[in-house]
Short mmCIF file of C-alpha atoms in Angstrom, two decimals:
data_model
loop_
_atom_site.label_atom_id
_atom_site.label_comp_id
_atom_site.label_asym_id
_atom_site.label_seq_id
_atom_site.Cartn_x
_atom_site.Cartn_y
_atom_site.Cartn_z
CA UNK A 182 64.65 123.71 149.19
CA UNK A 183 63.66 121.94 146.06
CA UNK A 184 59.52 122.73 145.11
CA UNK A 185 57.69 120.19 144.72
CA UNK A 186 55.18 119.26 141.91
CA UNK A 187 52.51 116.64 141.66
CA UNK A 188 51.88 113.97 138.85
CA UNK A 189 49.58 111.44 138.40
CA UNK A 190 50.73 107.95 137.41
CA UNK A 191 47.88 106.09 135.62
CA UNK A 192 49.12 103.16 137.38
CA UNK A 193 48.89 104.14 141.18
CA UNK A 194 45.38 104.95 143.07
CA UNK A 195 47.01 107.94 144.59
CA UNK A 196 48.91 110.85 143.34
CA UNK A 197 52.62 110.32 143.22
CA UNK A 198 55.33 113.21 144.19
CA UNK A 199 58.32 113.96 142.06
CA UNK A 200 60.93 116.18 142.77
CA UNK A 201 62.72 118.25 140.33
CA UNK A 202 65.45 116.01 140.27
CA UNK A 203 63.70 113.41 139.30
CA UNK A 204 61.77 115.17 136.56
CA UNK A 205 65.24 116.11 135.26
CA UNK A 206 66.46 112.38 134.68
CA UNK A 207 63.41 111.66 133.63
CA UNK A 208 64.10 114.35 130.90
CA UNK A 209 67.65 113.46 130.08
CA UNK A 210 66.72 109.73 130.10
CA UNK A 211 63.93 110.89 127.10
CA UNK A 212 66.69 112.97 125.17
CA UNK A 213 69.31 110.23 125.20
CA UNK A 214 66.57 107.47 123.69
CA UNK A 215 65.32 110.27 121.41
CA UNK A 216 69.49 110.60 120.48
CA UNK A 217 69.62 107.00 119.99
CA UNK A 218 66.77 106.57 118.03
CA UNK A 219 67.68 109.61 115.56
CA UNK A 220 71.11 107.68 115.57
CA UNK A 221 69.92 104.43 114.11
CA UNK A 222 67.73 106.77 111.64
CA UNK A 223 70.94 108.00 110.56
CA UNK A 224 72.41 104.68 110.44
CA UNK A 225 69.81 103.05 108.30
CA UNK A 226 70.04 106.37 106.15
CA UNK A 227 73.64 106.12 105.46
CA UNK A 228 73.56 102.52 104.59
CA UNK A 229 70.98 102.52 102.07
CA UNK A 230 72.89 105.37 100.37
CA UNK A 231 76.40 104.89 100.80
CA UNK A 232 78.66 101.42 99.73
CA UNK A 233 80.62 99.15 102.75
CA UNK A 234 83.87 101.04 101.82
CA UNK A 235 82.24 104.68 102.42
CA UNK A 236 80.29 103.60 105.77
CA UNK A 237 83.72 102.42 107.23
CA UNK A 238 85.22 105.91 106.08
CA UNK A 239 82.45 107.99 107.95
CA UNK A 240 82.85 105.62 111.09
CA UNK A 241 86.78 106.30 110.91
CA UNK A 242 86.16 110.14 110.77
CA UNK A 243 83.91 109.87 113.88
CA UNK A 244 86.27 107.67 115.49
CA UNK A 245 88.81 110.38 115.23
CA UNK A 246 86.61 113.13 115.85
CA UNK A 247 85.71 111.11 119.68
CA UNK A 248 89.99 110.59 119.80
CA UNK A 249 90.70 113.79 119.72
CA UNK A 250 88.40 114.95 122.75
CA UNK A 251 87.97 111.85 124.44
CA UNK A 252 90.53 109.07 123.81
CA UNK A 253 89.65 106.19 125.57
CA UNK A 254 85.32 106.82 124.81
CA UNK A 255 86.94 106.47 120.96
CA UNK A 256 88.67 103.57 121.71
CA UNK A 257 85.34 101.68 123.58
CA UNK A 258 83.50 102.85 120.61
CA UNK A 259 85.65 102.05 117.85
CA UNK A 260 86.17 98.49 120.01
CA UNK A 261 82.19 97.87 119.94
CA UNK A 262 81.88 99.04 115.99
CA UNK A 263 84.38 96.60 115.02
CA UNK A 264 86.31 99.25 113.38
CA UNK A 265 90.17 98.98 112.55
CA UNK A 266 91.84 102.29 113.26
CA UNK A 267 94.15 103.06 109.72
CA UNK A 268 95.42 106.04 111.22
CA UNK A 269 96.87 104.59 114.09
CA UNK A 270 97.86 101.32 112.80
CA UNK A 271 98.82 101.62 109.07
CA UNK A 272 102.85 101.53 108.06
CA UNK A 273 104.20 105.72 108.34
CA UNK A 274 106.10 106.95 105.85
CA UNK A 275 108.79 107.64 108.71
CA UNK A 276 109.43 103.33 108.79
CA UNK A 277 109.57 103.00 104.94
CA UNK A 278 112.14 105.70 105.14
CA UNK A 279 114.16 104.39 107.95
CA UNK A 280 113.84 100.74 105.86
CA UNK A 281 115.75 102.71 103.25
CA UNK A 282 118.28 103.77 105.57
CA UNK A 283 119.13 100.29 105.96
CA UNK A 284 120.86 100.14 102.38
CA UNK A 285 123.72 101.48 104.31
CA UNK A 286 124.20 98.30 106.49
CA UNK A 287 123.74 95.99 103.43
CA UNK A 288 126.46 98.05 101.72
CA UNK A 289 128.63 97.96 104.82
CA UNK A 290 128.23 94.48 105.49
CA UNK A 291 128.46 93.13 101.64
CA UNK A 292 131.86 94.94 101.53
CA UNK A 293 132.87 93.63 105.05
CA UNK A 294 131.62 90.27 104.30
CA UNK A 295 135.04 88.79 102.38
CA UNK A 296 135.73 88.50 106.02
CA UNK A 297 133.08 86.62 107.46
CA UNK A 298 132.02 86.66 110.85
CA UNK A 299 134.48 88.85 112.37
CA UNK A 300 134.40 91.67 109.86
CA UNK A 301 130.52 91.10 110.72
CA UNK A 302 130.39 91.57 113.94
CA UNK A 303 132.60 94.61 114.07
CA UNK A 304 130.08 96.09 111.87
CA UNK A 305 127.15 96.08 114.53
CA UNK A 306 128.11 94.55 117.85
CA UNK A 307 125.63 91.25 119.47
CA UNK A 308 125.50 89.75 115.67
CA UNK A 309 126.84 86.21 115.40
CA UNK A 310 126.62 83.83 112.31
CA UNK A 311 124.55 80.94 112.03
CA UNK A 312 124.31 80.11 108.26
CA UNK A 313 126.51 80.79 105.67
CA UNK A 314 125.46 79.45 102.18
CA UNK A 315 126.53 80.40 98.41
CA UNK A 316 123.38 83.05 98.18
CA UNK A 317 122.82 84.34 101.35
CA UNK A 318 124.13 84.64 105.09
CA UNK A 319 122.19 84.81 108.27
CA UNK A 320 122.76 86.47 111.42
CA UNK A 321 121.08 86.82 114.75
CA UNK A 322 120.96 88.30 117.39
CA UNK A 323 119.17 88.54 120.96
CA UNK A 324 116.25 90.94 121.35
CA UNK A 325 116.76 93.23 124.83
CA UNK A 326 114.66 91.82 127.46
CA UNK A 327 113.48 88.83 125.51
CA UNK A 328 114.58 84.92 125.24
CA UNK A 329 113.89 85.73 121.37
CA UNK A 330 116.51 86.39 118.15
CA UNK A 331 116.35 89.19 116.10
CA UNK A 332 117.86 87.78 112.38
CA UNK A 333 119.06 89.42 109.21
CA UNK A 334 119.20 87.44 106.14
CA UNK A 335 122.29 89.38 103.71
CA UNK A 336 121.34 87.71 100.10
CA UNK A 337 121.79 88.28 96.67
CA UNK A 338 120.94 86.53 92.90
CA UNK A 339 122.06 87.21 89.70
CA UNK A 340 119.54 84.76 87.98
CA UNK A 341 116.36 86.62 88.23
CA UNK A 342 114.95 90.12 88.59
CA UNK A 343 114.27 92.24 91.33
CA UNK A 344 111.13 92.71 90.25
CA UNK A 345 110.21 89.12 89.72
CA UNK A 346 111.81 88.73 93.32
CA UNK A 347 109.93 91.73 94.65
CA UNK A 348 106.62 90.49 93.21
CA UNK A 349 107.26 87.42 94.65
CA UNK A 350 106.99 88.56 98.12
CA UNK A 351 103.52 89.61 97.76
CA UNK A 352 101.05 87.66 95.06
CA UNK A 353 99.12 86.27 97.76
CA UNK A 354 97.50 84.05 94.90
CA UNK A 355 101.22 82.28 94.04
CA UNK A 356 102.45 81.57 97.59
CA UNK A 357 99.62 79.24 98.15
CA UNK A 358 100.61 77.57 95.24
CA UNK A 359 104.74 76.81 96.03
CA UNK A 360 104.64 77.17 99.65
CA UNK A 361 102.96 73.64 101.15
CA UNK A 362 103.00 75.24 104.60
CA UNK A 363 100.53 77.61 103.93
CA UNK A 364 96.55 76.97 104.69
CA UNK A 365 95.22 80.18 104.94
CA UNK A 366 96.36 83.94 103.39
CA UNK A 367 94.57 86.56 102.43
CA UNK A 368 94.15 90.07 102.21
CA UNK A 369 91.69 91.14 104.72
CA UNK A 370 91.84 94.98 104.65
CA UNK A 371 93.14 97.76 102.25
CA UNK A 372 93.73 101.03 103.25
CA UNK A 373 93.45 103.40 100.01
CA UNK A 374 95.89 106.17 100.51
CA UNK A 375 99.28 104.22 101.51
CA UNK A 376 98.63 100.91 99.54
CA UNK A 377 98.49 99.55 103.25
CA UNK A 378 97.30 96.17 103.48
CA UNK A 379 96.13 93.78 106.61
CA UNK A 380 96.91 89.96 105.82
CA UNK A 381 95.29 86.86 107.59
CA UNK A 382 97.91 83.62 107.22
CA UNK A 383 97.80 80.59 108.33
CA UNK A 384 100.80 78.21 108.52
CA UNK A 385 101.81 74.85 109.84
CA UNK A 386 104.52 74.37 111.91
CA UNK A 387 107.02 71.77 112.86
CA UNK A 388 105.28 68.67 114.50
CA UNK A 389 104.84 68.50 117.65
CA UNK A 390 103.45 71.82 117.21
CA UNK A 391 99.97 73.40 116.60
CA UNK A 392 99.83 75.66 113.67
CA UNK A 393 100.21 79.33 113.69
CA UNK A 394 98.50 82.40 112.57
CA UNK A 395 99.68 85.85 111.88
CA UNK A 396 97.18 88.90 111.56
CA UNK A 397 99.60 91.21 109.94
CA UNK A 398 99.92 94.93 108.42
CA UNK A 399 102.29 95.01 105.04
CA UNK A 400 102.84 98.19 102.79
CA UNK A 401 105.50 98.14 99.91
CA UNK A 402 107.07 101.19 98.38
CA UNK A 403 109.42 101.30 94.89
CA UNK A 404 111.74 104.07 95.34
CA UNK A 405 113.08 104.99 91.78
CA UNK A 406 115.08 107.97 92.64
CA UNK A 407 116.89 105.77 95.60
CA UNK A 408 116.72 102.56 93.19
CA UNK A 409 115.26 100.75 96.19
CA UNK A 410 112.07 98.32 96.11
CA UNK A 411 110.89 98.19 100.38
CA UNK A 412 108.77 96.06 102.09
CA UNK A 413 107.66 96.19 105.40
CA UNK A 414 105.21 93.98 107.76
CA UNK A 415 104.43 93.95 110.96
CA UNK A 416 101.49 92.51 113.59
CA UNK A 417 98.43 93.79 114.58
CA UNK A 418 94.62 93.16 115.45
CA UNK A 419 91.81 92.94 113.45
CA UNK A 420 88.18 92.69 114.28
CA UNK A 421 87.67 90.59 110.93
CA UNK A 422 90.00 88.19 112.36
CA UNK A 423 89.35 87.25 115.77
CA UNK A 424 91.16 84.76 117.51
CA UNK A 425 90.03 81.30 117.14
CA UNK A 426 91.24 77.63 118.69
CA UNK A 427 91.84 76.38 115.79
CA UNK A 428 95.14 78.00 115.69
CA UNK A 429 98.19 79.92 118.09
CA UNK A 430 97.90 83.28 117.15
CA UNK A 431 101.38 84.75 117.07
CA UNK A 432 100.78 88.93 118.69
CA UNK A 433 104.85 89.83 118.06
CA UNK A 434 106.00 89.94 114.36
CA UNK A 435 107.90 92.37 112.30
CA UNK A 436 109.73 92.01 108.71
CA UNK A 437 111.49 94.41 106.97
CA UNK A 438 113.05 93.83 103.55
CA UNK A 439 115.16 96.17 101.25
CA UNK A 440 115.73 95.43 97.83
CA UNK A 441 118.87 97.19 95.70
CA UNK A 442 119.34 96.29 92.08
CA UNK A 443 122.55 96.08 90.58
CA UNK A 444 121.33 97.72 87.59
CA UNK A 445 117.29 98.52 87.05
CA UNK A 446 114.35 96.60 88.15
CA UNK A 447 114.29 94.70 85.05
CA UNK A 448 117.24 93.54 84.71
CA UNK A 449 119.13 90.20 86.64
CA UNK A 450 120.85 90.76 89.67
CA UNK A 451 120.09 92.27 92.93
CA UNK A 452 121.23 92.18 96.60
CA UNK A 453 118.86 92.33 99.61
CA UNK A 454 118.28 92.74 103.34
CA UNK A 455 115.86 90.89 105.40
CA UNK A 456 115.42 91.84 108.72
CA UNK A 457 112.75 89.72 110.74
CA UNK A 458 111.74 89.06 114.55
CA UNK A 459 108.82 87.24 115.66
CA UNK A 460 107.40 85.38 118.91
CA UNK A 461 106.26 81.63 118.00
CA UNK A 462 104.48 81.20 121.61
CA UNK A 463 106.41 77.89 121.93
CA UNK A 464 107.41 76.55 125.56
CA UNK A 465 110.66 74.80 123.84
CA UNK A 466 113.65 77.00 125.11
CA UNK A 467 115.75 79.47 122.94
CA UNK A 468 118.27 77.93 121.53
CA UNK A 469 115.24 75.34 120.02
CA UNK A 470 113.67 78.13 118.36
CA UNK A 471 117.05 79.69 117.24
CA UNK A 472 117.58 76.13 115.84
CA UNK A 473 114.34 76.26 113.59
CA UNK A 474 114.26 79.17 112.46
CA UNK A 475 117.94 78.65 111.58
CA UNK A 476 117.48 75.73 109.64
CA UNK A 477 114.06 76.74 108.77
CA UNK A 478 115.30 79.79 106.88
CA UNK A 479 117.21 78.81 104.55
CA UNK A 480 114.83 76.05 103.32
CA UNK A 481 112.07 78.96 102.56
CA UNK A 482 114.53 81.02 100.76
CA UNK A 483 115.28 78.60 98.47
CA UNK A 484 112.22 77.57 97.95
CA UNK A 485 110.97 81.88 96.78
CA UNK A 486 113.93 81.55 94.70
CA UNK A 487 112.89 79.04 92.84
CA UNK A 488 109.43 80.05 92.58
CA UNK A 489 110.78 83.51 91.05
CA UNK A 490 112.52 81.34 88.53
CA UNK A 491 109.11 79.69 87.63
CA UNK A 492 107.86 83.26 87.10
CA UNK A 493 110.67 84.31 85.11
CA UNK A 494 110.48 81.34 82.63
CA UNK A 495 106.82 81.85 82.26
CA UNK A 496 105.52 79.22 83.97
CA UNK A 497 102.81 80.71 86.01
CA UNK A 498 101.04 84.44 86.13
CA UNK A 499 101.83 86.95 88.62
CA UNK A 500 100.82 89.91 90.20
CA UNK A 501 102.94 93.24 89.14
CA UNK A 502 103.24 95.44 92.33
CA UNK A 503 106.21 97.60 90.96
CA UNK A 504 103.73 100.16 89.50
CA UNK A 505 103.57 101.47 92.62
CA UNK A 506 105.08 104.97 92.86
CA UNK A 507 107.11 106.61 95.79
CA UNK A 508 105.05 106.90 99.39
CA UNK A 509 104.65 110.42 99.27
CA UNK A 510 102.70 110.76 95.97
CA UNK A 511 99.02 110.64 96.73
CA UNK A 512 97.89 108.69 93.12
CA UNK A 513 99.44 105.40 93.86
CA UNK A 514 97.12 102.94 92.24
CA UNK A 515 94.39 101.30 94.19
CA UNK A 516 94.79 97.75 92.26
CA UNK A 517 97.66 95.64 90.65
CA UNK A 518 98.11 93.59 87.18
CA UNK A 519 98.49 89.99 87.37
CA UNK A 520 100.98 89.35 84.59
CA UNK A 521 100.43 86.54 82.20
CA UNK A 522 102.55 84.92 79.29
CA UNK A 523 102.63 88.24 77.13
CA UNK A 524 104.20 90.15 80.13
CA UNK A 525 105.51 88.72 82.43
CA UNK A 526 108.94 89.72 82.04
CA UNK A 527 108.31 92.36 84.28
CA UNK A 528 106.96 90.32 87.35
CA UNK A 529 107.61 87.81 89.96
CA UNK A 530 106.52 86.15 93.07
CA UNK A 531 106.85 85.46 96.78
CA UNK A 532 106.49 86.30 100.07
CA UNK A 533 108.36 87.73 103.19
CA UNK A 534 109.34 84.75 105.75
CA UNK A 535 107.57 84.76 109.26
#
């Protein structure tokens, strides 16, 4: 039997009877606004001291800290904080490193190629021609338990660098300038240690269709010991980028490109890889889609081509991301060049097809 203790409530004529109970949640009720309070003390603290970058940092580390113990709490909280979650979203090293596995398959099928579409196919069963021009050939394929295509886009050019080509696919700045589809891209997020970056685009599509947009995480790695420049992309959320009616957001995206030169990285010639998947959220049936993208691709490929020509003659400054060094050195450089006149010899421009 609980004892009982009288209080007197200001409020009431009488005396009023609390049990222990109550006193206690009375008492933990106190502590937790106390806790809260002392939080937003903290709060105000930290953000008169510390700059945007270094507040998301200590948010991430608590974030991780709540993970650890209590998973889904960290997830609510990190949900309500707006907080994008690097650790578990940004590119691993593990996927660069399996993108470089893929030089393999681009040697395999370059040598089986002479052949066409059968020596193709033997080479990695379900993958069936659909264009075949003087640069490049494309291949798809259907996706397990999907109505979508995987493709892979087997290219190579002997007129410009792979770093102008490289470059290409990621001066944000340049795309919106030779690519008339575009009406919104930019970099939304950076994470520091990888080079990891979260995109926003924008893009028109084929009438009768609303436009699409991609929320998207990209890192890019130059591998001088392998000779291999590597880009990968991929979807994701972002609570800076909420979804809006102005546009279809697209949720399923990946891209994975591989770059080999045939000498260095400043010299003509290269081959590359392109591997790239993504759902459109269109109600027009497969073989529709297949048909776009088919004839879609090779339109956009031309067109970075001939924007990395522009670069290479000089015609417009670009963005040098080859000074990044290999994914498992912790210096890589927090900021690119943009090349101009005077240097841009070693740049050029573009970006990865979606």
């Amino acid at each position: 039997m609980w004892p009982r203790t009288i209080f007197y409530d200001s409020a009431a004529s009488g005396p009023k009877r609390k049990g222990l109970l109550s006193i206690f949640a009375d008492h933990c009720g106190f502590v937790t606004g106390q806790r809260l309070r002392r939080a937003c003390q903290v709060g105000e603290l930290y953000s008169n001291l510390y700059s945007e970058r270094t507040k998301w940092t200590l948010v991430g580390n608590i974030w991780r800290r709540l993970q650890s113990k209590h998973a889904p709490t960290g997830k609510f909280v990190a949900a309500l904080a707006g907080v994008f979650m690097w650790e578990n979203e940004k590119i691993q090293d593990e996927e660069i490193q399996r993108c470089g596995l893929e030089l393999q398959a681009l040697e395999a099928a370059k040598r089986l190629s002479v052949s066409s579409e059968t020596a193709t196919g033997q080479q990695e069963s379900g993958w069936e021609i659909v264009v075949e021009k003087k640069d490049f050939r494309v291949w798809k394929r259907p996706i397990p338990n999907s109505h979508l295509y995987e493709y892979r886009v087997l290219g190579s050019y002997d007129d410009v660098t792979p770093r102008q080509f490289f470059n290409v696919q990621l001066d944000i700045e340049y795309r919106k300038k030779w690519d008339s589809l575009v009406i919104k891209l930019e970099v939304v997020d950076r994470h520091a240690n990888t080079g990891s970056e979260v995109v926003h685009w924008a893009t028109h599509f084929p009438y009768p269709m609303y436009s699409r947009d991609y929320v998207y995480v990209r890192r890019y790695d130059v591998d001088f010991n392998n000779n291999l420049m590597i880009l990968v992309s991929r979807a994701v959320q972002h609570p800076r980028v909420p979804e809006t009616q102005e546009y279809v957001r697209v949720h399923s995206y990946q891209s994975k490109m591989v770059i080999r030169p045939h000498k260095s990285f400043d010299e003509n010639g290269f081959d590359y890889l392109l591997t790239y998947s993504d759902d459109p959220q269109t109600v027009f049936p497969r073989y529709c889609v297949s048909w776009m993208v088919s004839s879609g691709m090779p339109e956009f490929l031309d067109k970075l081509h001939t924007a990395a020509l522009r670069a290479k003659n000089l015609e417009v400054g670009i963005q040098d991301y080859t000074s990044v060094i290999k994914s498992s050195d912790t210096n890589r450089p927090s900021s690119q060049e943009r090349l101009t006149g005077e240097n841009a010899h070693t740049g050029g421009s573009g970006q990865i097809y979606a």
